CSV table of C-alpha atoms in Angstrom, one decimal:
chain,number,residue,atom,x,y,z
N,1,ALA,CA,-7.9,-12.1,-10.2
N,2,GLN,CA,-8.1,-8.4,-10.1
N,3,SER,CA,-6.5,-5.9,-11.7
N,4,VAL,CA,-5.3,-2.5,-11.1
N,5,THR,CA,-4.6,0.0,-14.1
N,6,GLN,CA,-3.4,3.4,-13.7
N,7,PRO,CA,-2.8,5.0,-17.6
N,8,ASP,CA,-1.0,7.7,-17.0
N,9,ILE,CA,2.5,7.2,-15.2
N,10,HIS,CA,3.6,10.8,-15.4
N,11,ILE,CA,1.1,13.7,-15.2
N,12,THR,CA,2.4,17.5,-15.2
N,13,VAL,CA,0.5,20.1,-14.0
N,14,SER,CA,0.5,24.2,-13.1
N,15,GLU,CA,0.4,25.0,-9.7
N,16,GLY,CA,-4.0,26.2,-9.6
N,17,ALA,CA,-4.8,24.2,-11.9
N,18,SER,CA,-7.6,20.9,-11.1
N,19,LEU,CA,-6.1,17.5,-11.9
N,20,GLU,CA,-7.6,14.4,-12.8
N,21,LEU,CA,-5.8,10.8,-11.9
N,22,ARG,CA,-7.5,8.0,-13.6
N,23,CYS,CA,-7.7,4.0,-12.1
N,24,ASN,CA,-10.1,1.4,-13.9
N,25,TYR,CA,-10.3,-2.3,-12.1
N,26,SER,CA,-11.2,-5.0,-13.1
N,27,TYR,CA,-12.9,-7.6,-10.9
N,28,GLY,CA,-16.5,-9.1,-11.1
N,29,ALA,CA,-18.2,-7.3,-8.5
N,30,THR,CA,-17.9,-4.1,-6.3
N,31,PRO,CA,-14.4,-4.1,-4.8
N,32,TYR,CA,-13.1,-1.5,-2.0
N,33,LEU,CA,-11.4,1.0,-3.4
N,34,PHE,CA,-8.8,3.3,-1.7
N,35,TRP,CA,-5.7,5.7,-3.8
N,36,TYR,CA,-2.9,6.1,-1.3
N,37,VAL,CA,-0.1,8.8,-2.0
N,38,GLN,CA,4.0,8.7,-1.2
N,39,SER,CA,6.0,11.2,-1.4
N,40,PRO,CA,9.7,10.3,-1.6
N,41,GLY,CA,11.6,8.9,1.0
N,42,GLN,CA,7.5,8.6,2.8
N,43,GLY,CA,5.3,5.4,3.2
N,44,LEU,CA,1.2,5.3,2.0
N,45,GLN,CA,-0.8,7.3,3.0
N,46,LEU,CA,-4.5,7.2,2.8
N,47,LEU,CA,-6.6,9.9,1.2
N,48,LEU,CA,-9.7,8.0,1.1
N,49,LYS,CA,-11.6,4.7,0.2
N,50,TYR,CA,-14.8,4.0,-1.4
N,51,PHE,CA,-16.4,0.7,0.6
N,52,SER,CA,-20.4,1.4,-0.7
N,53,GLY,CA,-22.6,4.2,-1.2
N,54,ASP,CA,-22.7,7.4,-2.0
N,55,THR,CA,-20.1,7.3,-5.1
N,56,LEU,CA,-18.4,10.3,-5.0
N,57,VAL,CA,-15.4,10.2,-1.7
N,58,GLN,CA,-14.0,13.2,0.1
N,59,GLY,CA,-10.9,12.4,1.6
N,60,ILE,CA,-8.3,14.6,3.0
N,61,LYS,CA,-5.9,17.2,1.4
N,62,GLY,CA,-9.0,18.6,-0.3
N,63,PHE,CA,-9.3,15.8,-2.9
N,64,GLU,CA,-12.1,13.1,-4.0
N,65,ALA,CA,-12.6,10.5,-6.2
N,66,GLU,CA,-15.9,8.8,-7.8
N,67,PHE,CA,-16.6,5.5,-8.4
N,68,LYS,CA,-18.1,4.3,-11.5
N,69,ARG,CA,-19.9,0.8,-12.0
N,70,SER,CA,-20.1,1.1,-15.5
N,71,GLN,CA,-16.8,2.2,-16.4
N,72,SER,CA,-14.6,0.0,-14.0
N,73,SER,CA,-12.9,3.5,-12.4
N,74,PHE,CA,-12.3,5.5,-9.6
N,75,ASN,CA,-10.4,8.5,-10.8
N,76,LEU,CA,-9.0,11.0,-8.4
N,77,ARG,CA,-10.0,14.6,-8.5
N,78,LYS,CA,-8.7,17.7,-6.8
N,79,PRO,CA,-9.9,20.7,-8.4
N,80,SER,CA,-6.8,23.4,-7.5
N,81,VAL,CA,-3.3,21.3,-6.9
N,82,HIS,CA,-0.8,22.5,-4.8
N,83,TRP,CA,3.0,22.4,-4.6
N,84,SER,CA,2.9,19.9,-2.0
N,85,ASP,CA,1.4,17.6,-4.1
N,86,ALA,CA,3.6,16.2,-6.2
N,87,ALA,CA,4.2,12.9,-5.5
N,88,GLU,CA,3.4,9.5,-6.5
N,89,TYR,CA,0.0,8.6,-6.5
N,90,PHE,CA,-1.5,5.2,-6.2
N,91,CYS,CA,-5.1,3.1,-6.9
N,92,ALA,CA,-5.5,-0.2,-5.2
N,93,VAL,CA,-8.4,-2.3,-4.4
N,94,GLY,CA,-9.7,-4.9,-1.9
N,95,LEU,CA,-11.8,-8.0,-2.6
N,96,ASP,CA,-14.8,-8.2,-1.0
N,97,THR,CA,-15.0,-11.9,-0.3
N,98,GLY,CA,-13.0,-11.9,3.4
N,99,ARG,CA,-9.3,-11.7,1.3
N,100,ARG,CA,-7.4,-8.7,3.0
N,101,ALA,CA,-4.3,-8.0,0.2
N,102,LEU,CA,-4.4,-5.2,-1.7
N,103,THR,CA,-3.6,-4.5,-5.6
N,104,PHE,CA,-2.4,-2.1,-6.0
N,105,GLY,CA,-1.8,0.1,-9.4
N,106,SER,CA,1.2,1.1,-10.8
N,107,GLY,CA,1.0,4.8,-9.6
N,108,THR,CA,0.8,7.5,-11.5
N,109,ARG,CA,3.6,10.1,-10.6
N,110,LEU,CA,2.8,14.5,-10.4
N,111,GLN,CA,4.3,17.0,-11.5
N,112,VAL,CA,3.5,20.2,-9.8
N,113,GLN,CA,5.1,23.4,-12.2
N,114,PRO,CA,5.1,26.8,-10.0
Q,1,GLU,CA,-2.5,10.1,14.7
Q,2,PRO,CA,-1.6,7.0,15.3
Q,3,GLU,CA,0.6,5.4,13.2
Q,4,VAL,CA,2.7,2.5,12.0
Q,5,THR,CA,6.3,2.5,12.6
Q,6,GLN,CA,9.1,0.0,11.5
Q,7,THR,CA,12.5,-0.1,11.4
Q,8,PRO,CA,15.4,0.5,10.7
Q,9,SER,CA,14.4,2.0,7.2
Q,10,HIS,CA,17.3,1.1,5.7
Q,11,GLN,CA,19.2,-1.9,6.1
Q,12,VAL,CA,22.3,-3.0,4.1
Q,13,THR,CA,23.0,-6.9,4.2
Q,14,GLN,CA,25.3,-9.6,2.5
Q,15,MET,CA,23.3,-11.8,-0.3
Q,16,GLY,CA,22.5,-15.1,2.3
Q,17,GLN,CA,22.4,-13.1,5.2
Q,18,GLU,CA,19.4,-13.9,7.4
Q,19,VAL,CA,17.8,-10.2,8.0
Q,20,ILE,CA,14.5,-9.3,10.5
Q,21,LEU,CA,12.4,-6.5,9.0
Q,22,ARG,CA,10.9,-5.2,12.0
Q,23,CYS,CA,7.1,-3.6,12.5
Q,24,VAL,CA,5.6,-1.4,15.2
Q,25,PRO,CA,1.7,-1.4,14.2
Q,26,ILE,CA,-0.9,0.7,15.3
Q,27,SER,CA,-2.1,-0.2,19.2
Q,28,ASN,CA,-6.0,-1.1,18.5
Q,29,HIS,CA,-5.5,-3.0,15.0
Q,30,LEU,CA,-5.7,-6.9,15.0
Q,31,TYR,CA,-4.8,-7.6,11.2
Q,32,PHE,CA,-0.4,-7.2,10.1
Q,33,TYR,CA,0.4,-7.3,6.9
Q,34,TRP,CA,3.9,-7.2,4.9
Q,35,TYR,CA,4.4,-5.7,1.5
Q,36,ARG,CA,7.0,-4.7,-0.6
Q,37,GLN,CA,8.1,-2.4,-3.6
Q,38,ILE,CA,10.8,-3.1,-5.9
Q,39,LEU,CA,12.3,0.0,-7.3
Q,40,GLY,CA,10.0,1.0,-10.5
Q,41,GLN,CA,7.4,-1.6,-10.0
Q,42,LYS,CA,3.9,-2.0,-8.6
Q,43,VAL,CA,3.6,-2.1,-4.8
Q,44,GLU,CA,3.2,-5.9,-4.5
Q,45,PHE,CA,0.9,-7.9,-0.7
Q,46,LEU,CA,3.4,-10.4,1.1
Q,47,VAL,CA,1.4,-11.7,3.7
Q,48,SER,CA,-1.6,-10.8,6.1
Q,49,PHE,CA,-1.4,-12.1,9.7
Q,50,TYR,CA,-4.6,-12.2,12.5
Q,51,ASN,CA,-4.4,-14.0,15.6
Q,52,ASN,CA,-1.6,-15.6,15.3
Q,53,GLU,CA,-1.0,-16.5,12.4
Q,54,ILE,CA,-0.9,-16.3,8.7
Q,55,SER,CA,-4.6,-15.6,6.6
Q,56,GLU,CA,-3.1,-15.3,3.3
Q,57,LYS,CA,0.4,-15.0,1.3
Q,58,SER,CA,1.4,-14.7,-2.4
Q,59,GLU,CA,3.1,-16.4,-4.5
Q,60,ILE,CA,6.8,-14.5,-3.4
Q,61,PHE,CA,5.8,-15.0,-0.1
Q,62,ASP,CA,8.1,-18.6,-0.4
Q,63,ASP,CA,10.6,-20.7,2.2
Q,64,GLN,CA,12.8,-18.0,2.9
Q,65,PHE,CA,10.1,-15.8,4.5
Q,66,SER,CA,8.6,-15.7,7.7
Q,67,VAL,CA,6.5,-13.4,9.7
Q,68,GLU,CA,6.7,-13.4,13.5
Q,69,ARG,CA,4.7,-11.3,16.0
Q,70,PRO,CA,7.0,-12.3,19.4
Q,71,ASP,CA,5.2,-9.6,22.0
Q,72,GLY,CA,2.3,-7.5,22.2
Q,73,SER,CA,4.1,-5.2,20.1
Q,74,ASN,CA,6.0,-5.7,17.5
Q,75,PHE,CA,5.4,-7.8,14.3
Q,76,THR,CA,8.3,-9.3,11.5
Q,77,LEU,CA,9.0,-10.4,9.2
Q,78,LYS,CA,12.0,-12.7,8.2
Q,79,ILE,CA,13.9,-13.5,4.7
Q,80,ARG,CA,16.5,-16.3,6.1
Q,81,SER,CA,19.1,-16.1,3.0
Q,82,THR,CA,19.0,-13.5,1.2
Q,83,LYS,CA,19.3,-13.0,-2.8
Q,84,LEU,CA,19.9,-10.0,-4.9
Q,85,GLU,CA,16.3,-10.2,-6.1
Q,86,ASP,CA,15.1,-9.1,-2.4
Q,87,SER,CA,16.4,-5.7,-2.7
Q,88,ALA,CA,13.4,-3.8,-2.4
Q,89,MET,CA,11.5,-1.3,-0.3
Q,90,TYR,CA,9.3,-3.5,2.5
Q,91,PHE,CA,6.2,-1.7,3.9
Q,92,CYS,CA,4.8,-2.8,7.0
Q,93,ALA,CA,1.0,-2.7,7.2
Q,94,SER,CA,-2.0,-2.5,9.7
Q,95,SER,CA,-5.9,-2.6,10.1
Q,96,GLU,CA,-9.0,-3.1,12.0
Q,97,ALA,CA,-10.9,-6.6,11.9
Q,98,ARG,CA,-14.0,-5.3,11.8
Q,99,GLY,CA,-14.7,-5.6,7.7
Q,100,ASN,CA,-12.3,-4.2,4.9
Q,101,GLN,CA,-11.5,-0.9,6.8
Q,102,PRO,CA,-8.2,0.9,5.6
Q,103,GLN,CA,-4.5,-0.4,5.8
Q,104,HIS,CA,-2.6,2.1,7.5
Q,105,PHE,CA,1.0,2.3,6.2
Q,106,GLY,CA,4.6,2.9,7.2
Q,107,ASP,CA,7.3,4.9,5.9
Q,108,GLY,CA,9.3,2.0,5.2
Q,109,THR,CA,12.0,-0.7,5.3
Q,110,ARG,CA,15.1,-0.2,1.9
Q,111,LEU,CA,16.4,-3.3,2.0
Q,112,SER,CA,19.2,-3.2,0.0
Q,113,ILE,CA,21.5,-6.7,-1.0
Q,114,LEU,CA,25.3,-6.5,-2.1
């Protein structure tokens, strides 16, 4: 079965600093990959997705992610973090087998220091 | 932008009681989903629904759970006899039918079982 690992439970960065959140997946073929963000008391908002093609994908709010097949990774990046980016970030994997269920990582909580 | 709406935002129920969680998916979406997130844990897939029937379900989705599309707009999750361990945030999501389109999530219903 597929799995998703987010190695960092909690990350703190200073406002204006760059950010990279790690995501590794385990699956025999190329999955569909997503990053979602969850602000306190809110639902899951889609930041970006990768299905195929260009391995660097752009998302909303200035985020981007790079798919690296050799490392089974899909890390999320942002060049300059804003205080409003403080939230929990979830990486998720979907399969190309017709199944629709997403498998989520355990999430990374981002704290932004002024 | 169209969004998935869920009601109520918070439901408190006595153990053993039935509970129905409601969702209004995005209007042109044809796939509907329920996920849950127990406090401090991962978001977990429960069930997907397409063309008026369950297309996929997880081992969590046992006989105590059921889903229904009672009319053209609502999608419901019923838990027949709630247990303490059903306490969680329940998220509804919907997606287009084409390929593996991203799932759009509602803000969730926090279910508290006493």
